[in-house]
Amino acid sequence: MSNDQKIPFLDLASLHQALEGEIMPVVQKALRTAGFIGGPMLEDFERDFGRFCDVTHCVGLSSGTDAVRFALMAGGVEPGDVVVTVPHTFIATTEAISQAGARPDFVDVDEHDYCMDPVKLKQYLEQDCYSDAKTGKLFSKRWKAPVTAVVPVHIYGQAADMDPILELAKRYKLLVVEDACQAHGAEYFSKQENRWRKAGTMGRATAFSFYPGKNLGACGEAGALTTNDAALAQKVSMLRDHGQSRKYYHEMEGYNGRLDSIQAGILQVKLRHLPEWNQKRREIAARYNELLREATPELILPVERSGSRSVYHLYVVRTPERSALQEHLTKSGIGTGIHYPVPVHLQKPYRAMGFKDGDFPVTEKIAAQILSLPMYPGLTAAQQDFVVKTIAQFQKINEGPLSVQPAGRA
Ligand SMILES: *Cc1c(COP(=O)(O)O)cnc(C)c1O
């Protein structure tokens, strides 16, 4: 049946149909108690997600964007500071930096794992910064402002190489905020500490998003911050709730950045399935790797570093013939995505800050070549076979290896 061959990029409807029996009682409970904001449903989820991440504190928030913003603010980033992140991310990372009053700056990513390149971070800190004579603080040469934080992004579900990043941050007294919005449950083997560490435990604070399509997704907007720092967690609890320490007593101006109880209750239900879903994603990725390596040796496949356990939020391949391959897959009824087509530094608001083509060559190169294939726990082996067959067919039609470089851009 040709209908079986229609493979969406992401199938959220089937997943939720299967969970209806577990989710509806949560909604009913909220309706019957009118407990829509705060209360036990929120606290239970915060406790469970904190446990899942191996941290002492979890604060539910309205989005991953707010989680990054509040982490920076509560971690001590001041208006006018420079916060370093990567240009290969979703714009929310840099929006949150700007919303915290700071200025985003970038270091390029590694060509293999697509995460922050620690060597580039080192170069940035050593060559693009100086120690300010008056304050002794680390200053950016370009912005003549203090560099106070770094935000590595665990892109596509794989943790950035944190050991060297943490070491540099310690040396230069930088706050580390992990953007784990795509990496719920990802693990990283720290050689420094000789143990596996979970995404969400390595920085001073970590941002998670529960946007519906994430590995753990709400039925609406949601996010959370994790930390082992009680004082920071306390400050974020106030920031999310109009700066209140208790009702109508405001320590400061805050925001409306709460996680509502229905979403928290739904997330708690779904969290029970997350380890199994992540395992499925890892199996699907391993099977894609095996089949694609065989069928199209020229296609560049995702690289899982040794000492890294990715949770494959996305399965991203690379080819210089990305547009033609995407079109071929679309015509065959296979949904794909591009995460992300335009590097953040080349988006309008950051171009206006003076960033330009050529500033971050690795990010710019991969942005032109990446393609995200269908990836979700319910993806069947037959569906996967069809995706692989269709990619192999594309290669044959083109009568040539996928890796042939097109004229122009390298
Ligand atoms: C989804 C995402 C965010 C933002 O999360 P929201 O909940 O949509 O605000 C931030 N950073 C990255 C890398 C993301 O993928």
Short mmCIF file of C-alpha atoms and ligand atoms in Angstrom, two decimals:
data_model
loop_
_atom_site.label_atom_id
_atom_site.label_comp_id
_atom_site.label_asym_id
_atom_site.label_seq_id
_atom_site.Cartn_x
_atom_site.Cartn_y
_atom_site.Cartn_z
CA MET A 1 0.00 0.00 0.00
CA SER A 2 1.52 3.29 -1.03
CA ASN A 3 0.00 4.97 2.01
CA ASP A 4 2.32 2.93 4.24
CA GLN A 5 5.16 4.62 2.45
CA LYS A 6 4.23 8.10 3.61
CA ILE A 7 6.75 8.68 6.32
CA PRO A 8 6.47 11.88 8.31
CA PHE A 9 9.56 13.58 9.66
CA LEU A 10 7.99 13.33 13.11
CA ASP A 11 4.82 11.52 14.20
CA LEU A 12 3.51 13.16 17.35
CA ALA A 13 -0.15 12.21 16.84
CA SER A 14 0.36 8.44 17.07
CA LEU A 15 2.47 8.82 20.18
CA HIS A 16 -0.20 10.85 21.94
CA GLN A 17 -3.01 8.56 20.86
CA ALA A 18 -1.18 5.73 22.59
CA LEU A 19 -0.82 7.87 25.75
CA GLU A 20 -4.38 9.20 25.90
CA GLY A 21 -5.37 6.82 28.69
CA GLU A 22 -2.52 8.09 30.86
CA ILE A 23 -2.83 11.78 29.97
CA MET A 24 -6.58 12.34 30.31
CA PRO A 25 -6.71 11.60 34.08
CA VAL A 26 -4.07 14.32 34.56
CA VAL A 27 -6.26 16.87 32.82
CA GLN A 28 -9.32 15.69 34.76
CA LYS A 29 -7.46 15.97 38.05
CA ALA A 30 -6.44 19.54 37.25
CA LEU A 31 -10.01 20.45 36.29
CA ARG A 32 -11.48 18.95 39.43
CA THR A 33 -9.01 20.61 41.78
CA ALA A 34 -8.59 23.79 39.70
CA GLY A 35 -4.89 23.38 40.48
CA PHE A 36 -3.62 25.04 37.33
CA ILE A 37 -0.57 26.90 38.63
CA GLY A 38 1.93 25.47 41.12
CA GLY A 39 0.94 22.78 43.60
CA PRO A 40 1.69 19.06 43.82
CA MET A 41 1.56 18.29 40.09
CA LEU A 42 4.35 20.79 39.45
CA GLU A 43 6.38 19.76 42.49
CA ASP A 44 6.13 16.05 41.69
CA PHE A 45 7.37 16.58 38.17
CA GLU A 46 10.23 18.81 39.35
CA ARG A 47 11.28 16.13 41.81
CA ASP A 48 11.13 13.35 39.20
CA PHE A 49 12.91 15.26 36.45
CA GLY A 50 15.60 16.35 38.92
CA ARG A 51 16.11 12.68 39.81
CA PHE A 52 16.20 11.69 36.16
CA CYS A 53 18.98 14.24 35.61
CA ASP A 54 20.89 13.37 38.83
CA VAL A 55 20.57 16.89 40.24
CA THR A 56 19.34 18.25 43.54
CA HIS A 57 17.18 21.02 42.06
CA CYS A 58 14.80 21.32 39.14
CA VAL A 59 12.68 24.41 38.50
CA GLY A 60 9.81 24.09 36.02
CA LEU A 61 9.58 27.00 33.59
CA SER A 62 7.44 28.13 30.69
CA SER A 63 10.05 27.37 28.01
CA GLY A 64 13.61 26.38 27.25
CA THR A 65 14.30 29.95 26.18
CA ASP A 66 13.34 31.23 29.64
CA ALA A 67 15.47 28.49 31.18
CA VAL A 68 18.59 29.78 29.38
CA ARG A 69 17.71 33.38 30.20
CA PHE A 70 17.01 32.77 33.90
CA ALA A 71 20.11 30.58 34.27
CA LEU A 72 22.28 33.43 32.99
CA MET A 73 20.55 36.07 35.12
CA ALA A 74 20.59 33.99 38.30
CA GLY A 75 24.17 32.91 37.57
CA GLY A 76 25.29 36.54 37.72
CA VAL A 77 25.49 37.68 34.10
CA GLU A 78 25.13 41.47 34.07
CA PRO A 79 23.65 43.71 31.40
CA GLY A 80 26.36 44.50 28.85
CA ASP A 81 28.34 41.30 29.47
CA VAL A 82 29.43 39.06 26.61
CA VAL A 83 28.19 35.45 26.62
CA VAL A 84 29.88 32.97 24.29
CA THR A 85 27.95 30.27 22.47
CA VAL A 86 27.90 28.55 19.06
CA PRO A 87 26.41 29.80 15.79
CA HIS A 88 25.15 26.29 15.01
CA THR A 89 22.05 26.29 17.23
CA PHE A 90 18.42 27.34 17.34
CA ILE A 91 18.09 31.11 17.71
CA ALA A 92 16.50 30.69 21.17
CA THR A 93 20.00 30.26 22.63
CA THR A 94 21.10 33.73 21.53
CA GLU A 95 17.70 35.31 22.12
CA ALA A 96 17.94 34.23 25.75
CA ILE A 97 21.42 35.76 26.01
CA SER A 98 20.12 39.06 24.64
CA GLN A 99 17.04 38.91 26.86
CA ALA A 100 19.32 38.54 29.87
CA GLY A 101 20.76 41.91 28.82
CA ALA A 102 24.00 40.40 27.52
CA ARG A 103 25.55 40.27 24.06
CA PRO A 104 26.01 36.94 22.29
CA ASP A 105 29.37 36.13 20.76
CA PHE A 106 30.35 32.92 19.00
CA VAL A 107 32.97 30.24 18.62
CA ASP A 108 32.67 27.71 15.81
CA VAL A 109 31.62 24.07 16.18
CA ASP A 110 33.52 20.86 15.55
CA GLU A 111 32.99 19.45 12.07
CA HIS A 112 32.28 15.94 13.38
CA ASP A 113 30.04 16.28 16.42
CA TYR A 114 28.59 19.73 15.51
CA CYS A 115 29.02 20.92 19.12
CA MET A 116 31.22 23.73 20.47
CA ASP A 117 34.86 23.12 19.50
CA PRO A 118 36.88 23.44 22.73
CA VAL A 119 40.00 24.37 20.71
CA LYS A 120 38.13 27.30 19.19
CA LEU A 121 36.92 28.34 22.63
CA LYS A 122 40.51 28.30 23.89
CA GLN A 123 41.64 30.40 20.92
CA TYR A 124 38.79 32.83 21.54
CA LEU A 125 39.67 33.27 25.20
CA GLU A 126 43.40 33.57 24.54
CA GLN A 127 43.41 35.63 21.35
CA ASP A 128 40.14 37.57 21.21
CA CYS A 129 40.09 38.57 24.86
CA TYR A 130 42.38 40.43 27.26
CA SER A 131 42.60 40.95 30.97
CA ASP A 132 41.26 44.43 31.77
CA ALA A 133 43.87 46.40 33.73
CA LYS A 134 41.33 48.25 35.90
CA THR A 135 39.04 45.39 36.90
CA GLY A 136 41.20 42.34 36.24
CA LYS A 137 38.23 40.91 34.37
CA LEU A 138 38.36 39.08 31.07
CA PHE A 139 37.31 41.49 28.32
CA SER A 140 36.36 40.91 24.71
CA LYS A 141 38.61 42.86 22.34
CA ARG A 142 35.79 43.24 19.87
CA TRP A 143 33.09 44.40 22.26
CA LYS A 144 35.25 46.01 24.99
CA ALA A 145 33.01 44.31 27.54
CA PRO A 146 33.44 41.56 30.15
CA VAL A 147 33.10 37.96 28.97
CA THR A 148 31.32 36.22 31.84
CA ALA A 149 29.58 33.07 30.62
CA VAL A 150 29.70 30.27 28.09
CA VAL A 151 26.69 28.32 26.75
CA PRO A 152 27.64 25.03 25.10
CA VAL A 153 24.72 23.49 23.17
CA HIS A 154 24.20 19.72 23.22
CA ILE A 155 22.98 19.72 19.64
CA TYR A 156 20.89 16.89 18.13
CA GLY A 157 21.00 14.99 21.45
CA GLN A 158 24.76 14.65 21.91
CA ALA A 159 26.56 16.35 24.81
CA ALA A 160 29.30 18.78 23.87
CA ASP A 161 32.85 17.79 24.84
CA MET A 162 32.52 19.25 28.33
CA ASP A 163 35.81 18.39 30.08
CA PRO A 164 37.93 20.96 28.21
CA ILE A 165 35.09 23.50 28.22
CA LEU A 166 34.69 23.20 32.00
CA GLU A 167 38.44 23.47 32.47
CA LEU A 168 38.64 26.66 30.40
CA ALA A 169 35.60 28.09 32.18
CA LYS A 170 37.25 27.45 35.52
CA ARG A 171 40.50 29.07 34.41
CA TYR A 172 38.73 32.17 33.06
CA LYS A 173 36.01 32.28 35.77
CA LEU A 174 33.13 31.85 33.33
CA LEU A 175 29.65 30.75 34.30
CA VAL A 176 28.71 27.58 32.38
CA VAL A 177 25.08 27.14 31.32
CA GLU A 178 24.35 23.98 29.33
CA ASP A 179 21.74 24.27 26.62
CA ALA A 180 20.36 20.73 26.86
CA CYS A 181 17.08 21.61 25.13
CA GLN A 182 17.72 18.75 22.68
CA ALA A 183 19.49 16.37 25.05
CA HIS A 184 17.24 14.99 27.82
CA GLY A 185 19.14 11.98 29.15
CA ALA A 186 22.31 12.37 27.07
CA GLU A 187 25.45 11.16 28.82
CA TYR A 188 29.08 12.21 28.74
CA PHE A 189 32.06 10.32 30.08
CA SER A 190 34.21 12.77 31.99
CA LYS A 191 37.84 11.68 31.90
CA GLN A 192 38.50 14.38 34.46
CA GLU A 193 36.20 12.70 36.95
CA ASN A 194 36.40 9.18 35.53
CA ARG A 195 32.62 8.75 35.47
CA TRP A 196 29.59 9.15 33.24
CA ARG A 197 27.77 12.44 33.76
CA LYS A 198 24.32 13.37 32.55
CA ALA A 199 23.51 16.43 30.49
CA GLY A 200 22.11 18.86 33.01
CA THR A 201 24.66 18.18 35.75
CA MET A 202 27.86 19.60 34.32
CA GLY A 203 27.29 23.35 34.14
CA ARG A 204 26.27 25.60 37.06
CA ALA A 205 22.81 25.37 35.54
CA THR A 206 21.17 23.71 32.56
CA ALA A 207 18.26 24.61 30.33
CA PHE A 208 15.79 22.02 29.08
CA SER A 209 12.92 22.58 26.66
CA PHE A 210 9.76 20.50 26.59
CA TYR A 211 8.52 21.89 23.30
CA PRO A 212 6.26 19.14 21.86
CA GLY A 213 8.80 17.78 19.38
CA LYS A 214 11.67 17.40 21.89
CA ASN A 215 12.63 13.97 23.29
CA LEU A 216 10.48 14.83 26.30
CA GLY A 217 7.73 17.13 25.07
CA ALA A 218 4.71 18.75 26.69
CA CYS A 219 1.31 19.18 25.05
CA GLY A 220 2.10 22.88 24.78
CA GLU A 221 4.96 25.11 25.88
CA ALA A 222 7.23 24.09 28.76
CA GLY A 223 10.82 24.03 30.00
CA ALA A 224 12.94 23.51 33.10
CA LEU A 225 16.22 24.45 34.70
CA THR A 226 18.38 21.96 36.57
CA THR A 227 21.19 22.76 39.00
CA ASN A 228 22.96 21.54 42.11
CA ASP A 229 23.12 25.12 43.40
CA ALA A 230 20.30 25.72 45.90
CA ALA A 231 20.71 29.50 45.90
CA LEU A 232 20.58 29.66 42.11
CA ALA A 233 17.45 27.47 42.06
CA GLN A 234 15.83 29.75 44.64
CA LYS A 235 16.59 32.82 42.54
CA VAL A 236 15.17 31.20 39.40
CA SER A 237 12.00 30.27 41.34
CA MET A 238 11.57 33.98 42.06
CA LEU A 239 12.44 35.09 38.52
CA ARG A 240 9.76 32.82 37.05
CA ASP A 241 7.11 34.20 39.41
CA HIS A 242 7.31 38.01 39.31
CA GLY A 243 10.21 38.12 41.74
CA GLN A 244 8.04 36.87 44.60
CA SER A 245 9.60 35.20 47.62
CA ARG A 246 6.06 34.70 48.94
CA LYS A 247 2.76 35.84 47.58
CA TYR A 248 2.77 39.60 46.92
CA TYR A 249 6.19 40.15 48.53
CA HIS A 250 8.54 40.95 45.65
CA GLU A 251 12.31 40.80 46.14
CA MET A 252 12.83 42.08 42.62
CA GLU A 253 11.08 42.46 39.31
CA GLY A 254 10.68 39.06 37.72
CA TYR A 255 8.82 37.51 34.83
CA ASN A 256 5.83 35.35 34.11
CA GLY A 257 7.85 32.25 33.34
CA ARG A 258 6.08 29.45 35.18
CA LEU A 259 5.42 25.88 34.09
CA ASP A 260 1.68 25.26 34.42
CA SER A 261 0.39 22.27 36.34
CA ILE A 262 -1.36 20.44 33.52
CA GLN A 263 1.82 20.48 31.44
CA ALA A 264 3.84 19.37 34.48
CA GLY A 265 1.41 16.50 35.10
CA ILE A 266 1.57 15.41 31.46
CA LEU A 267 5.37 15.65 31.48
CA GLN A 268 5.52 13.48 34.58
CA VAL A 269 3.49 10.79 32.81
CA LYS A 270 5.70 10.99 29.72
CA LEU A 271 8.93 11.06 31.74
CA ARG A 272 8.24 7.45 32.76
CA HIS A 273 8.56 6.49 29.08
CA LEU A 274 11.60 8.63 28.31
CA PRO A 275 14.35 6.06 29.02
CA GLU A 276 12.63 3.56 26.72
CA TRP A 277 12.04 6.21 24.02
CA ASN A 278 15.67 7.32 24.16
CA GLN A 279 16.79 3.69 23.88
CA LYS A 280 14.56 3.27 20.81
CA ARG A 281 16.09 6.38 19.25
CA ARG A 282 19.57 4.98 19.85
CA GLU A 283 18.59 1.69 18.21
CA ILE A 284 17.05 3.46 15.23
CA ALA A 285 20.21 5.57 14.84
CA ALA A 286 22.42 2.47 15.00
CA ARG A 287 20.29 0.79 12.33
CA TYR A 288 20.36 3.89 10.09
CA ASN A 289 24.15 3.95 10.49
CA GLU A 290 24.50 0.34 9.48
CA LEU A 291 22.11 0.47 6.50
CA LEU A 292 23.26 3.82 5.16
CA ARG A 293 26.95 2.98 5.45
CA GLU A 294 26.23 -0.01 3.24
CA ALA A 295 23.84 1.67 0.79
CA THR A 296 25.48 5.08 0.35
CA PRO A 297 29.07 5.09 1.58
CA GLU A 298 29.50 8.71 0.47
CA LEU A 299 26.84 10.13 2.74
CA ILE A 300 28.33 11.66 5.90
CA LEU A 301 26.65 10.05 8.92
CA PRO A 302 26.31 11.38 12.48
CA VAL A 303 29.39 10.87 14.65
CA GLU A 304 28.96 9.73 18.21
CA ARG A 305 32.20 10.51 20.01
CA SER A 306 33.67 7.78 22.18
CA GLY A 307 32.68 8.63 25.74
CA SER A 308 29.34 10.01 24.58
CA ARG A 309 25.84 8.54 24.60
CA SER A 310 23.62 10.61 22.35
CA VAL A 311 19.83 10.52 22.69
CA TYR A 312 19.41 11.33 18.98
CA HIS A 313 16.89 14.13 19.18
CA LEU A 314 17.66 14.33 15.46
CA TYR A 315 19.38 12.02 13.01
CA VAL A 316 21.33 14.34 10.73
CA VAL A 317 23.23 13.31 7.60
CA ARG A 318 25.36 15.50 5.36
CA THR A 319 25.84 15.80 1.61
CA PRO A 320 26.80 18.65 -0.70
CA GLU A 321 23.73 17.65 -2.72
CA ARG A 322 21.40 18.29 0.19
CA SER A 323 18.71 20.22 -1.74
CA ALA A 324 18.38 17.60 -4.48
CA LEU A 325 18.32 14.77 -1.96
CA GLN A 326 15.68 16.53 0.12
CA GLU A 327 13.54 17.09 -2.95
CA HIS A 328 13.88 13.45 -3.95
CA LEU A 329 12.78 12.31 -0.49
CA THR A 330 9.86 14.76 -0.44
CA LYS A 331 8.64 13.44 -3.79
CA SER A 332 8.79 9.91 -2.37
CA GLY A 333 6.62 10.91 0.60
CA ILE A 334 9.40 11.13 3.16
CA GLY A 335 9.48 14.10 5.51
CA THR A 336 12.82 15.72 6.32
CA GLY A 337 14.05 18.86 8.07
CA ILE A 338 17.05 21.19 8.10
CA HIS A 339 18.39 22.10 11.54
CA TYR A 340 19.33 24.80 10.77
CA PRO A 341 19.56 26.28 7.26
CA VAL A 342 20.96 29.68 8.28
CA PRO A 343 23.67 29.91 10.96
CA VAL A 344 22.59 32.15 13.82
CA HIS A 345 25.35 34.73 13.23
CA LEU A 346 24.02 35.26 9.69
CA GLN A 347 20.42 35.81 10.79
CA LYS A 348 19.30 39.43 10.42
CA PRO A 349 19.61 40.59 14.05
CA TYR A 350 23.21 39.35 14.32
CA ARG A 351 24.29 40.52 10.88
CA ALA A 352 23.20 43.91 12.17
CA MET A 353 25.77 43.43 14.97
CA GLY A 354 28.50 43.07 12.35
CA PHE A 355 28.76 39.30 11.88
CA LYS A 356 29.27 38.21 8.28
CA ASP A 357 29.83 35.33 5.86
CA GLY A 358 33.09 33.56 6.53
CA ASP A 359 33.19 34.32 10.27
CA PHE A 360 32.44 30.70 11.28
CA PRO A 361 33.36 28.48 8.32
CA VAL A 362 32.54 25.08 9.84
CA THR A 363 29.03 26.13 10.80
CA GLU A 364 28.50 27.78 7.42
CA LYS A 365 29.70 24.68 5.56
CA ILE A 366 27.56 22.22 7.48
CA ALA A 367 24.47 24.46 7.39
CA ALA A 368 24.53 24.06 3.59
CA GLN A 369 24.85 20.27 3.75
CA ILE A 370 22.83 18.91 6.67
CA LEU A 371 19.56 17.03 6.37
CA SER A 372 17.52 15.58 9.24
CA LEU A 373 15.91 12.22 8.43
CA PRO A 374 12.73 10.87 10.07
CA MET A 375 13.54 10.05 13.71
CA TYR A 376 11.09 9.21 16.49
CA PRO A 377 10.64 6.22 18.80
CA GLY A 378 7.73 4.84 16.76
CA LEU A 379 9.63 4.74 13.46
CA THR A 380 9.37 1.13 12.22
CA ALA A 381 12.09 -0.97 10.58
CA ALA A 382 10.02 -1.10 7.38
CA GLN A 383 9.74 2.70 7.32
CA GLN A 384 13.46 2.99 7.90
CA ASP A 385 14.18 0.52 5.10
CA PHE A 386 12.10 2.65 2.77
CA VAL A 387 14.01 5.82 3.73
CA VAL A 388 17.34 4.08 3.12
CA LYS A 389 16.17 2.55 -0.17
CA THR A 390 14.99 5.95 -1.38
CA ILE A 391 18.33 7.56 -0.52
CA ALA A 392 20.21 4.78 -2.34
CA GLN A 393 17.94 5.28 -5.34
CA PHE A 394 18.78 8.99 -5.38
CA GLN A 395 22.43 8.16 -5.61
CA LYS A 396 21.84 5.85 -8.59
CA ILE A 397 19.75 8.42 -10.45
CA ASN A 398 22.52 10.92 -9.96
CA GLU A 399 25.00 8.40 -11.31
CA GLY A 400 27.69 9.55 -9.02
CA PRO A 401 28.88 9.68 -5.49
CA LEU A 402 27.06 12.03 -3.17
CA SER A 403 30.31 13.56 -2.03
CA VAL A 404 31.14 15.23 -5.36
CA GLN A 405 31.76 18.86 -4.47
CA PRO A 406 29.54 21.30 -6.34
CA ALA A 407 31.21 24.28 -7.97
CA GLY A 408 31.57 27.28 -5.72
CA ARG A 409 31.37 26.89 -1.98
CA ALA A 410 33.69 24.29 -0.48
C1 LIG B 1 14.11 24.07 21.47
C2 LIG B 1 15.38 24.75 21.79
C3 LIG B 1 15.44 25.89 22.60
C4 LIG B 1 14.25 26.65 23.08
O1 LIG B 1 13.28 25.95 23.73
P1 LIG B 1 11.78 26.53 23.78
O2 LIG B 1 11.13 25.65 24.80
O3 LIG B 1 11.18 26.41 22.43
O4 LIG B 1 11.84 27.95 24.24
C5 LIG B 1 16.69 26.40 22.93
N1 LIG B 1 17.82 25.84 22.46
C6 LIG B 1 17.80 24.77 21.65
C7 LIG B 1 19.09 24.20 21.17
C8 LIG B 1 16.58 24.21 21.27
O5 LIG B 1 16.58 23.16 20.43
#
